[in-house]
Short mmCIF file of C-alpha atoms (C1' of nucleotides) in Angstrom, two decimals:
data_model
loop_
_atom_site.label_atom_id
_atom_site.label_comp_id
_atom_site.label_asym_id
_atom_site.label_seq_id
_atom_site.Cartn_x
_atom_site.Cartn_y
_atom_site.Cartn_z
CA UNK A 1 25.51 28.42 34.65
CA UNK A 2 28.96 26.54 33.97
CA UNK A 3 28.27 24.40 37.34
CA UNK A 4 24.68 23.95 37.22
CA UNK A 5 24.80 21.94 33.73
CA UNK A 6 22.42 19.16 35.38
CA UNK A 7 20.23 19.67 32.76
CA UNK A 8 17.81 16.76 33.52
CA UNK A 9 18.44 14.79 30.20
CA UNK A 10 21.92 16.08 29.60
CA UNK A 11 23.75 12.88 28.25
CA UNK A 12 26.61 13.13 30.32
CA UNK A 13 28.28 9.74 31.26
CA UNK A 14 26.60 9.87 34.70
CA UNK A 15 22.90 9.94 33.44
CA UNK A 16 23.71 7.67 30.94
CA UNK A 17 24.75 5.09 33.59
CA UNK A 18 22.03 6.02 35.33
CA UNK A 19 19.57 5.36 32.42
CA UNK A 20 21.40 2.08 31.83
CA UNK A 21 20.47 0.68 35.27
CA UNK A 22 17.26 1.65 35.12
CA UNK A 23 16.77 -0.19 31.98
CA UNK A 24 18.29 -3.27 33.36
CA UNK A 25 16.17 -2.96 36.51
CA UNK A 26 12.94 -2.58 34.46
CA UNK A 27 13.88 -5.41 31.73
CA UNK A 28 14.33 -7.77 34.44
CA UNK A 29 11.00 -6.52 36.19
CA UNK A 30 9.19 -7.16 32.88
CA UNK A 31 9.95 -10.67 32.79
CA UNK A 32 8.95 -11.36 36.31
CA UNK A 33 6.02 -9.42 36.83
CA UNK A 34 4.57 -10.76 33.50
CA UNK A 35 5.32 -14.30 34.73
CA UNK A 36 3.79 -14.18 38.18
CA UNK A 37 1.93 -10.96 38.58
CA UNK A 38 2.33 -8.08 40.79
CA UNK A 39 1.57 -9.63 43.93
CA UNK A 40 3.50 -12.76 43.02
CA UNK A 41 6.58 -11.16 42.43
CA UNK A 42 8.74 -10.41 45.50
CA UNK A 43 11.33 -7.56 45.74
CA UNK A 44 13.97 -10.45 46.55
CA UNK A 45 13.19 -12.15 42.93
CA UNK A 46 13.06 -8.88 40.98
CA UNK A 47 16.61 -8.06 42.45
CA UNK A 48 17.75 -11.84 41.71
CA UNK A 49 16.05 -11.30 38.26
CA UNK A 50 18.14 -8.17 37.88
CA UNK A 51 21.50 -9.51 39.52
CA UNK A 52 21.43 -6.42 41.78
CA UNK A 53 21.01 -6.14 45.53
CA UNK A 54 17.15 -5.51 46.66
CA UNK A 55 18.53 -2.15 48.22
CA UNK A 56 19.63 -1.19 44.73
CA UNK A 57 15.91 -1.53 43.28
CA UNK A 58 14.68 0.59 46.00
CA UNK A 59 17.44 3.06 45.67
CA UNK A 60 16.34 3.63 41.87
CA UNK A 61 12.45 3.15 42.10
CA UNK A 62 11.58 3.72 46.05
CA UNK A 63 8.49 1.33 46.12
CA UNK A 64 7.53 -1.76 44.39
CA UNK A 65 4.58 0.07 43.32
CA UNK A 66 6.78 2.68 41.84
CA UNK A 67 8.72 0.32 39.61
CA UNK A 68 5.73 -1.39 38.71
CA UNK A 69 3.94 1.89 37.71
CA UNK A 70 7.20 2.83 35.68
CA UNK A 71 7.12 -0.59 33.82
CA UNK A 72 3.07 0.30 32.95
CA UNK A 73 3.92 3.48 32.04
CA UNK A 74 6.44 2.36 29.43
CA UNK A 75 4.07 0.21 27.79
CA UNK A 76 1.21 2.66 27.16
CA UNK A 77 2.90 4.30 24.05
CA UNK A 78 3.38 0.67 22.39
CA UNK A 79 -0.37 0.56 22.89
CA UNK A 80 -1.49 3.48 21.38
CA UNK A 81 0.71 3.00 18.20
CA UNK A 82 -0.08 1.05 15.06
CA UNK A 83 -3.06 3.10 14.40
CA UNK A 84 -1.42 5.15 12.09
CA UNK A 85 -2.85 3.55 8.84
CA UNK A 86 -6.58 4.08 10.01
CA UNK A 87 -7.11 7.13 8.41
CA UNK A 88 -9.76 8.58 6.19
CA UNK A 89 -8.21 8.41 2.81
CA UNK A 90 -6.88 4.75 3.57
CA UNK A 91 -8.17 1.63 1.88
CA UNK A 92 -9.89 0.01 4.65
CA UNK A 93 -8.82 -3.77 3.83
CA UNK A 94 -5.36 -2.61 3.88
CA UNK A 95 -5.50 -0.51 7.01
CA UNK A 96 -7.39 -3.00 8.90
CA UNK A 97 -4.81 -5.71 7.80
CA UNK A 98 -2.15 -3.59 8.55
CA UNK A 99 -3.12 -2.93 12.45
CA UNK A 100 -3.93 -6.65 12.64
CA UNK A 101 -0.64 -7.52 11.52
CA UNK A 102 1.13 -5.04 13.88
CA UNK A 103 -0.93 -6.28 16.79
CA UNK A 104 0.40 -9.86 15.99
CA UNK A 105 3.71 -8.96 15.74
CA UNK A 106 3.56 -7.14 18.93
CA UNK A 107 2.13 -10.39 20.45
CA UNK A 108 4.73 -12.22 18.98
CA UNK A 109 7.60 -9.67 19.89
CA UNK A 110 6.44 -8.38 23.19
CA UNK A 111 4.48 -11.61 24.66
CA UNK A 112 5.45 -10.21 28.38
CA UNK A 113 4.51 -6.74 27.58
CA UNK A 114 0.94 -8.16 26.51
CA UNK A 115 0.89 -10.52 29.57
CA UNK A 116 1.74 -7.52 32.29
CA UNK A 117 -0.93 -5.56 30.81
CA UNK A 118 -3.23 -8.23 31.02
CA UNK A 119 -2.46 -9.02 34.49
CA UNK A 120 -3.09 -5.44 35.45
CA UNK A 121 -6.52 -5.16 33.83
CA UNK A 122 -7.57 -8.13 35.28
CA UNK A 123 -6.59 -6.72 38.54
CA UNK A 124 -8.99 -3.80 37.76
CA UNK A 125 -6.93 -1.94 35.86
CA UNK A 126 -5.91 0.53 38.82
CA UNK A 127 -3.00 2.36 37.33
CA UNK A 128 -4.42 2.40 33.55
CA UNK A 129 -7.72 3.81 34.57
CA UNK A 130 -6.64 7.35 33.74
CA UNK A 131 -5.11 6.32 30.19
CA UNK A 132 -8.02 4.17 29.32
CA UNK A 133 -10.69 7.06 30.15
CA UNK A 134 -8.01 9.62 28.63
CA UNK A 135 -5.85 8.99 25.65
CA UNK A 136 -7.11 5.58 24.66
CA UNK A 137 -10.53 6.65 24.89
CA UNK A 138 -9.73 9.49 22.56
CA UNK A 139 -7.91 7.42 20.16
CA UNK A 140 -10.80 5.03 19.64
CA UNK A 141 -13.26 7.43 19.18
CA UNK A 142 -11.10 9.27 16.60
CA UNK A 143 -10.50 5.92 14.69
CA UNK A 144 -13.89 5.10 15.15
CA UNK A 145 -15.31 8.19 13.15
CA UNK A 146 -12.75 7.29 10.41
CA UNK A 147 -14.34 3.52 10.31
CA UNK A 148 -17.91 5.09 10.42
CA UNK A 149 -16.87 7.19 7.59
CA UNK A 150 -15.99 4.17 5.56
CA UNK A 151 -19.06 2.70 6.28
CA UNK A 152 -21.16 5.77 5.33
CA UNK A 153 -19.39 5.66 2.35
CA UNK A 154 -20.07 2.18 1.56
CA UNK A 155 -16.67 1.08 1.69
CA UNK A 156 -17.31 -1.70 4.30
CA UNK A 157 -20.11 -3.46 5.78
CA UNK A 158 -21.69 -1.89 8.96
CA UNK A 159 -19.98 -2.42 12.00
CA UNK A 160 -19.51 -1.28 15.67
CA UNK A 161 -16.42 0.30 15.40
CA UNK A 162 -15.54 0.14 19.16
CA UNK A 163 -16.34 -3.46 19.28
CA UNK A 164 -14.62 -4.24 16.22
CA UNK A 165 -11.26 -2.92 18.01
CA UNK A 166 -12.08 -4.73 21.39
CA UNK A 167 -12.52 -8.20 19.27
CA UNK A 168 -9.14 -7.32 17.23
CA UNK A 169 -7.47 -6.46 20.74
CA UNK A 170 -8.61 -9.82 21.96
CA UNK A 171 -7.97 -12.13 19.05
CA UNK A 172 -4.61 -10.80 18.58
CA UNK A 173 -3.52 -10.54 22.19
CA UNK A 174 -4.48 -13.90 23.02
CA UNK A 175 -1.52 -15.32 21.17
CA UNK A 176 0.25 -13.57 23.88
CA UNK A 177 -1.62 -14.02 27.03
CA UNK A 178 -3.21 -17.42 26.54
CA UNK A 179 -0.05 -18.89 25.10
CA UNK A 180 0.00 -21.93 27.16
CA UNK A 181 -3.36 -22.91 26.22
CA UNK A 182 -2.85 -22.43 22.46
CA UNK A 183 0.08 -24.43 22.67
CA UNK A 184 -1.60 -27.29 24.20
CA UNK A 185 -4.33 -27.31 22.18
CA UNK A 186 -2.06 -27.32 18.64
CA UNK A 187 0.22 -29.77 20.76
CA UNK A 188 3.63 -27.67 20.30
CA UNK A 189 6.08 -26.70 22.81
CA UNK A 190 5.85 -23.20 21.66
CA UNK A 191 4.29 -21.00 19.34
CA UNK A 192 6.68 -20.42 16.13
CA UNK A 193 6.45 -18.66 12.56
CA UNK A 194 3.83 -21.64 11.46
CA UNK A 195 1.54 -20.81 14.39
CA UNK A 196 1.46 -17.17 13.98
CA UNK A 197 1.40 -17.28 10.54
CA UNK A 198 -2.05 -19.39 10.79
CA UNK A 199 -3.35 -17.26 13.31
CA UNK A 200 -2.70 -14.15 11.49
CA UNK A 201 -4.20 -15.68 8.43
CA UNK A 202 -7.31 -16.75 10.37
CA UNK A 203 -7.79 -13.26 12.32
CA UNK A 204 -7.39 -11.30 9.17
CA UNK A 205 -9.92 -13.42 7.33
CA UNK A 206 -12.52 -13.02 10.26
CA UNK A 207 -11.84 -9.29 10.60
CA UNK A 208 -11.63 -8.60 6.53
CA UNK A 209 -14.42 -10.72 5.47
CA UNK A 210 -16.39 -10.12 8.68
CA UNK A 211 -16.35 -6.43 7.44
CA UNK A 212 -17.21 -7.35 3.91
CA UNK A 213 -13.68 -6.26 2.78
CA UNK A 214 -10.93 -8.35 0.92
CA UNK A 215 -7.51 -7.56 0.10
CA UNK A 216 -6.51 -6.33 -3.28
CA UNK A 217 -6.43 -9.64 -5.59
CA UNK A 218 -9.23 -10.97 -3.76
CA UNK A 219 -6.78 -13.01 -1.70
CA UNK A 220 -7.74 -12.82 1.76
CA UNK A 221 -4.79 -14.85 2.88
CA UNK A 222 -1.74 -13.68 0.69
CA UNK A 223 1.28 -15.25 2.92
CA UNK A 224 -0.35 -18.34 3.88
CA UNK A 225 0.27 -20.99 1.49
CA UNK A 226 3.64 -19.10 0.88
CA UNK A 227 4.32 -20.03 4.13
CA UNK A 228 3.28 -23.84 4.16
CA UNK A 229 4.76 -25.13 1.45
CA UNK B 1 -23.92 -52.13 56.90
CA UNK B 2 -26.45 -50.14 59.03
CA UNK B 3 -23.56 -48.74 60.90
CA UNK B 4 -21.72 -47.61 57.68
CA UNK B 5 -24.19 -45.90 56.05
CA UNK B 6 -21.81 -43.12 55.28
CA UNK B 7 -21.75 -43.52 51.78
CA UNK B 8 -19.48 -40.83 50.02
CA UNK B 9 -22.42 -39.10 48.65
CA UNK B 10 -25.26 -40.14 50.72
CA UNK B 11 -27.28 -36.99 51.39
CA UNK B 12 -27.27 -37.21 55.34
CA UNK B 13 -28.06 -33.81 56.92
CA UNK B 14 -24.13 -34.03 57.79
CA UNK B 15 -23.13 -34.32 54.14
CA UNK B 16 -25.38 -31.77 53.54
CA UNK B 17 -24.17 -29.45 55.77
CA UNK B 18 -20.57 -30.08 54.48
CA UNK B 19 -21.17 -29.37 51.25
CA UNK B 20 -23.04 -26.24 52.11
CA UNK B 21 -19.88 -24.99 53.85
CA UNK B 22 -17.71 -26.05 50.94
CA UNK B 23 -19.60 -24.12 48.66
CA UNK B 24 -19.98 -21.05 50.87
CA UNK B 25 -15.88 -21.17 50.94
CA UNK B 26 -15.87 -21.76 47.21
CA UNK B 27 -18.10 -18.87 46.29
CA UNK B 28 -16.03 -16.46 48.29
CA UNK B 29 -12.92 -17.59 47.32
CA UNK B 30 -14.05 -17.18 43.63
CA UNK B 31 -14.59 -13.57 44.45
CA UNK B 32 -11.38 -13.15 46.54
CA UNK B 33 -8.87 -14.96 43.85
CA UNK B 34 -10.77 -13.28 40.81
CA UNK B 35 -10.03 -9.83 41.85
CA UNK B 36 -6.50 -10.51 43.28
CA UNK B 37 -5.07 -13.63 41.78
CA UNK B 38 -3.80 -16.45 43.63
CA UNK B 39 -0.65 -14.72 45.34
CA UNK B 40 -2.77 -11.49 45.90
CA UNK B 41 -5.30 -13.41 47.98
CA UNK B 42 -4.38 -13.93 51.29
CA UNK B 43 -6.07 -16.90 53.52
CA UNK B 44 -6.87 -13.76 56.04
CA UNK B 45 -8.65 -12.02 52.90
CA UNK B 46 -10.39 -15.22 51.84
CA UNK B 47 -11.75 -16.06 55.58
CA UNK B 48 -13.21 -12.63 55.88
CA UNK B 49 -14.82 -12.81 52.38
CA UNK B 50 -16.60 -16.40 53.51
CA UNK B 51 -17.17 -15.14 57.01
CA UNK B 52 -15.37 -17.74 58.68
CA UNK B 53 -12.00 -18.12 60.59
CA UNK B 54 -8.89 -18.68 59.04
CA UNK B 55 -8.40 -22.12 60.44
CA UNK B 56 -11.66 -23.18 59.37
CA UNK B 57 -10.72 -22.89 55.80
CA UNK B 58 -7.59 -25.20 56.42
CA UNK B 59 -9.89 -27.74 57.89
CA UNK B 60 -11.91 -28.11 54.70
CA UNK B 61 -9.43 -27.75 52.12
CA UNK B 62 -5.93 -28.32 53.84
CA UNK B 63 -3.97 -25.43 51.89
CA UNK B 64 -4.72 -22.31 49.98
CA UNK B 65 -3.13 -24.49 46.95
CA UNK B 66 -5.82 -26.97 47.52
CA UNK B 67 -8.71 -24.73 47.54
CA UNK B 68 -7.51 -22.97 44.48
CA UNK B 69 -7.33 -26.30 42.83
CA UNK B 70 -10.67 -27.54 43.82
CA UNK B 71 -11.96 -23.65 42.40
CA UNK B 72 -10.32 -24.19 39.15
CA UNK B 73 -11.49 -27.81 38.73
CA UNK B 74 -15.19 -26.64 39.09
CA UNK B 75 -14.49 -24.35 36.27
CA UNK B 76 -13.39 -26.97 33.60
CA UNK B 77 -16.88 -28.50 33.11
CA UNK B 78 -18.13 -24.91 32.35
CA UNK B 79 -15.28 -24.66 29.78
CA UNK B 80 -16.04 -27.93 27.63
CA UNK B 81 -20.00 -27.45 27.78
CA UNK B 82 -21.48 -25.35 25.10
CA UNK B 83 -20.19 -27.00 21.85
CA UNK B 84 -22.85 -29.30 21.84
CA UNK B 85 -24.29 -27.77 19.08
CA UNK B 86 -21.18 -28.36 16.96
CA UNK B 87 -22.31 -31.76 15.03
CA UNK B 88 -21.75 -32.75 11.39
CA UNK B 89 -25.48 -32.46 10.81
CA UNK B 90 -26.06 -29.09 12.19
CA UNK B 91 -26.27 -26.00 10.20
CA UNK B 92 -22.86 -24.38 10.60
CA UNK B 93 -24.03 -20.98 10.79
CA UNK B 94 -26.88 -21.84 13.78
CA UNK B 95 -24.08 -23.97 15.35
CA UNK B 96 -21.48 -21.19 15.68
CA UNK B 97 -23.92 -18.62 16.65
CA UNK B 98 -25.37 -20.83 19.36
CA UNK B 99 -21.72 -21.25 20.64
CA UNK B 100 -20.61 -17.55 20.52
CA UNK B 101 -24.22 -16.67 22.33
CA UNK B 102 -23.19 -19.36 24.66
CA UNK B 103 -19.92 -18.15 25.55
CA UNK B 104 -20.91 -14.31 25.59
CA UNK B 105 -23.59 -15.38 28.38
CA UNK B 106 -20.99 -17.05 30.12
CA UNK B 107 -19.02 -13.89 30.17
CA UNK B 108 -21.75 -11.90 31.18
CA UNK B 109 -23.13 -14.29 34.22
CA UNK B 110 -19.64 -15.85 35.27
CA UNK B 111 -16.99 -12.94 34.83
CA UNK B 112 -15.31 -13.81 37.95
CA UNK B 113 -14.78 -17.71 36.48
CA UNK B 114 -13.40 -16.29 33.42
CA UNK B 115 -11.13 -14.00 35.25
CA UNK B 116 -10.04 -16.74 37.60
CA UNK B 117 -9.20 -18.96 34.36
CA UNK B 118 -7.40 -15.96 32.70
CA UNK B 119 -5.51 -15.42 35.80
CA UNK B 120 -4.31 -19.00 35.94
CA UNK B 121 -3.45 -19.00 32.14
CA UNK B 122 -1.27 -16.10 32.39
CA UNK B 123 0.63 -17.71 35.40
CA UNK B 124 1.46 -20.24 32.82
CA UNK B 125 -1.59 -22.46 33.57
CA UNK B 126 0.25 -24.89 35.87
CA UNK B 127 -2.65 -26.61 37.29
CA UNK B 128 -4.50 -26.59 33.79
CA UNK B 129 -1.76 -28.11 31.62
CA UNK B 130 -3.31 -31.78 32.06
CA UNK B 131 -6.90 -30.48 31.10
CA UNK B 132 -5.80 -28.56 28.11
CA UNK B 133 -3.32 -31.46 26.87
CA UNK B 134 -6.32 -33.98 27.52
CA UNK B 135 -9.89 -33.31 27.50
CA UNK B 136 -9.67 -30.00 25.92
CA UNK B 137 -7.36 -30.85 23.41
CA UNK B 138 -9.58 -33.89 22.49
CA UNK B 139 -12.82 -32.08 22.37
CA UNK B 140 -11.00 -29.18 20.07
CA UNK B 141 -9.92 -31.96 17.89
CA UNK B 142 -13.02 -33.37 17.23
CA UNK B 143 -14.76 -30.33 16.62
CA UNK B 144 -12.47 -29.32 14.69
CA UNK B 145 -13.13 -32.61 12.44
CA UNK B 146 -16.79 -31.45 12.13
CA UNK B 147 -15.92 -28.10 10.90
CA UNK B 148 -13.42 -29.41 8.37
CA UNK B 149 -16.11 -31.53 7.31
CA UNK B 150 -18.14 -29.04 6.90
CA UNK B 151 -15.66 -27.05 4.65
CA UNK B 152 -14.88 -29.97 2.65
CA UNK B 153 -18.65 -30.26 2.07
CA UNK B 154 -18.57 -26.50 0.85
CA UNK B 155 -20.73 -25.50 3.55
CA UNK B 156 -18.76 -22.79 4.87
CA UNK B 157 -15.37 -21.00 4.07
CA UNK B 158 -12.13 -22.46 4.36
CA UNK B 159 -10.92 -21.67 7.95
CA UNK B 160 -8.12 -23.18 10.28
CA UNK B 161 -10.64 -24.52 12.95
CA UNK B 162 -8.22 -24.50 16.17
CA UNK B 163 -7.62 -20.81 15.25
CA UNK B 164 -11.25 -20.08 14.91
CA UNK B 165 -12.00 -21.63 18.14
CA UNK B 166 -8.90 -19.41 19.75
CA UNK B 167 -10.61 -16.42 18.16
CA UNK B 168 -14.18 -17.15 19.42
CA UNK B 169 -12.89 -17.91 22.75
CA UNK B 170 -10.69 -14.63 22.87
CA UNK B 171 -13.46 -12.28 21.47
CA UNK B 172 -15.98 -13.56 23.80
CA UNK B 173 -13.97 -13.57 26.98
CA UNK B 174 -12.55 -10.41 26.56
CA UNK B 175 -16.02 -9.26 27.70
CA UNK B 176 -15.70 -10.35 31.03
CA UNK B 177 -11.42 -10.59 31.62
CA UNK B 178 -11.02 -7.01 29.92
CA UNK B 179 -14.28 -5.11 31.08
CA UNK B 180 -12.44 -2.54 32.71
CA UNK B 181 -10.65 -1.36 29.60
CA UNK B 182 -13.94 -1.95 27.51
CA UNK B 183 -15.97 0.16 30.23
CA UNK B 184 -13.56 2.90 29.99
CA UNK B 185 -13.65 3.00 25.91
CA UNK B 186 -17.36 3.07 26.04
CA UNK B 187 -17.66 5.67 29.00
CA UNK B 188 -20.04 3.52 30.63
CA UNK B 189 -19.90 2.20 34.42
CA UNK B 190 -20.43 -0.99 33.92
CA UNK B 191 -21.44 -3.41 30.84
CA UNK B 192 -24.96 -4.02 30.65
CA UNK B 193 -27.30 -5.53 28.01
CA UNK B 194 -26.85 -2.89 25.81
CA UNK B 195 -23.04 -3.52 25.52
CA UNK B 196 -23.57 -7.05 25.57
CA UNK B 197 -25.82 -6.85 22.82
CA UNK B 198 -23.63 -4.93 20.64
CA UNK B 199 -20.72 -7.05 21.86
CA UNK B 200 -22.52 -10.22 20.47
CA UNK B 201 -23.67 -8.87 17.25
CA UNK B 202 -20.34 -7.90 16.53
CA UNK B 203 -18.79 -11.23 17.09
CA UNK B 204 -21.27 -12.75 15.52
CA UNK B 205 -20.84 -10.88 12.16
CA UNK B 206 -17.12 -11.34 12.26
CA UNK B 207 -17.25 -15.02 12.84
CA UNK B 208 -20.06 -15.79 10.52
CA UNK B 209 -19.38 -13.24 7.54
CA UNK B 210 -16.10 -14.20 8.21
CA UNK B 211 -16.69 -17.94 7.65
CA UNK B 212 -18.73 -16.99 4.68
CA UNK B 213 -22.00 -17.57 6.57
CA UNK B 214 -25.20 -15.95 7.10
CA UNK B 215 -28.24 -16.90 9.66
CA UNK B 216 -31.35 -17.90 8.30
CA UNK B 217 -33.03 -15.07 6.50
CA UNK B 218 -29.93 -13.26 5.73
CA UNK B 219 -29.90 -11.40 8.97
CA UNK B 220 -26.42 -11.49 10.76
CA UNK B 221 -27.48 -9.57 13.57
CA UNK B 222 -31.05 -10.69 14.13
CA UNK B 223 -31.72 -9.52 17.79
CA UNK B 224 -29.71 -6.42 17.61
CA UNK B 225 -32.40 -4.13 16.45
CA UNK B 226 -35.33 -5.49 18.41
CA UNK B 227 -32.91 -4.66 21.61
CA UNK B 228 -31.94 -1.00 20.64
CA UNK B 229 -35.65 -0.22 19.99
"C1'" DA C 1 44.28 16.97 47.61
"C1'" DT C 2 39.81 17.78 49.71
"C1'" DT C 3 35.30 18.45 49.65
"C1'" DT C 4 30.71 16.94 47.78
"C1'" DA C 5 27.16 14.70 45.44
"C1'" DT C 6 25.84 10.29 43.86
"C1'" DG C 7 25.97 5.39 43.89
"C1'" DC C 8 25.68 1.00 46.41
"C1'" DT C 9 24.82 -2.37 49.76
"C1'" DG C 10 24.76 -5.66 54.34
"C1'" DA C 11 22.40 -5.60 58.21
"C1'" DC C 12 18.11 -4.81 60.28
"C1'" DC C 13 12.85 -3.99 61.09
"C1'" DA C 14 7.98 -4.37 61.77
"C1'" DT C 15 4.29 -6.59 59.67
"C1'" DT C 16 2.12 -10.14 57.03
"C1'" DT C 17 2.00 -14.83 55.40
"C1'" DG C 18 0.40 -19.62 55.07
"C1'" DG C 19 0.01 -23.18 58.04
"C1'" DT C 20 -0.44 -25.74 62.73
"C1'" DC C 21 -2.42 -27.46 67.01
"C1'" DA C 22 -4.65 -28.35 71.32
"C1'" DA C 23 -8.69 -27.62 73.52
"C1'" DG C 24 -13.20 -26.86 72.78
"C1'" DT C 25 -18.06 -27.69 70.98
"C1'" DT C 26 -21.80 -30.08 68.39
"C1'" DT C 27 -23.68 -34.01 66.24
"C1'" DC C 28 -24.62 -38.54 65.46
"C1'" DT C 29 -24.48 -43.33 67.08
"C1'" DT C 30 -25.33 -47.13 70.28
"C1'" DA D 1 -26.64 -41.40 79.16
"C1'" DA D 2 -22.20 -42.16 77.13
"C1'" DG D 3 -19.16 -42.41 73.99
"C1'" DA D 4 -17.19 -41.37 69.14
"C1'" DA D 5 -17.04 -38.93 65.49
"C1'" DA D 6 -17.01 -34.70 62.98
"C1'" DC D 7 -16.39 -29.77 63.26
"C1'" DT D 8 -14.71 -25.16 65.12
"C1'" DT D 9 -11.62 -21.79 66.53
"C1'" DG D 10 -8.12 -18.68 69.24
"C1'" DA D 11 -3.56 -18.76 69.90
"C1'" DC D 12 0.41 -19.51 68.39
"C1'" DC D 13 4.76 -20.17 64.67
"C1'" DA D 14 8.61 -19.88 61.47
"C1'" DA D 15 9.42 -18.05 57.04
"C1'" DA D 16 8.75 -14.55 54.30
"C1'" DT D 17 7.71 -9.85 53.07
"C1'" DG D 18 8.40 -4.68 51.51
"C1'" DG D 19 11.21 -1.22 53.29
"C1'" DT D 20 14.58 1.64 55.81
"C1'" DC D 21 19.17 3.08 57.13
"C1'" DA D 22 23.71 3.70 58.36
"C1'" DG D 23 28.17 3.55 56.33
"C1'" DC D 24 31.09 2.69 52.54
"C1'" DA D 25 32.70 3.46 47.45
"C1'" DT D 26 33.23 6.17 43.44
"C1'" DA D 27 33.39 9.67 40.66
"C1'" DA D 28 32.82 15.01 39.88
"C1'" DA D 29 33.81 19.64 41.00
"C1'" DT D 30 36.94 22.99 43.23
#
DNA sequence: ATTTATGCTGACCATTTGGTCAAGTTTCTT
DNA sequence: AAGAAACTTGACCAAATGGTCAGCATAAAT
């Protein structure tokens, strides 16, 4: 027993350093994969971004595929989160608004993760198919039933809940995935607080009014004027 | 004169065959590029998809980059179209509904074009930057002024028109770009008329109600029940 | 101090990549 | 019929790709 203390997550100084290196590589890989896609990212480029020799990446992750898969895996949790507030007893307007805001914040803070995800789905989502058909579908089903409950109780306008989710995902993630297009149209060098505030306000308006809802006080865009002035 | 009849678009049998070959190559390239992205598509794969030797593609387009650029160029027109109905004298609800329907139809009929476009924007849109900053921005500005006119006239709810466009683009294109995810969540092998009808109805509802509008007769989803039954 | 397990990396390899080219074939003009 | 122009393609190339591995360094355990 005394000699075999190598429990997988024993936080010895060894395991800690190993985890740090893994994070270092993954962080760099997220940047490179998000900017160039899977095929566009060469092991040489990934190694350069991480500041390590190529062989070192292979030591930690084996293959490029495995590194990519490890990266995607880390994102899945992010995707499923932020639906907490959607519960039967919640106020529909508040719950949906919180979800939209969380998604927008995610687009702002983790745009590379969003792009990585988009890249993978565009490629046919080979690595995500199990997750889509499993946990994601289950979550959407569960939350859709909550929304259908709200509708049945007359608390919001009849709406296809699954397609409502697709719409929210699309509108919020576009601020990460299609940032170059938005920047060009708005004629700004990059998306800042102003653009995200306007975007959030617009998405909130479409979702809430679209579902026949309004936030407490009847203000659909509570933070907007405050930010603008 | 008689000998130099080779006007660039003289539709001689020569020029016609040349154009046909170009289309044959472009059509195959759209498939391959859309499925694998620019870096993921090899000249060998492109040639195989077109049923031609590799050197033949180089004869017509020079480089892979040039072939890709030619392909993207063809899509730009598609992008700018479908805003015709958005004019000062139009009915806001009808105009926006027509635009949403046109965009949805485009996602259904040309999903590969949409994916190609998405792939390019994810890569930072190097080839599209001039188009974004030029014709696209100009078009959006023009149409945004129309919408602002509608708002000023009290014909629809106050809405940031540029962000409204971003939202419409995102919601409609997601049915092409993120099809694998939507299919998995809905548990269908592919998106058919039913899914597009539901999607269109939901997007229309969010956009129209979101903007304080409704279609003539107050029915937000005019075609929905007809299709379902 | 010595052994042992783990971490690290330069040099190397087979394969694939985008692209070229010379030698052909076909089609048009005269 | 002859020549010119456009088209086609197998064979080839230098460069880049993902991946391997033997040998070395470092730290842990004895």
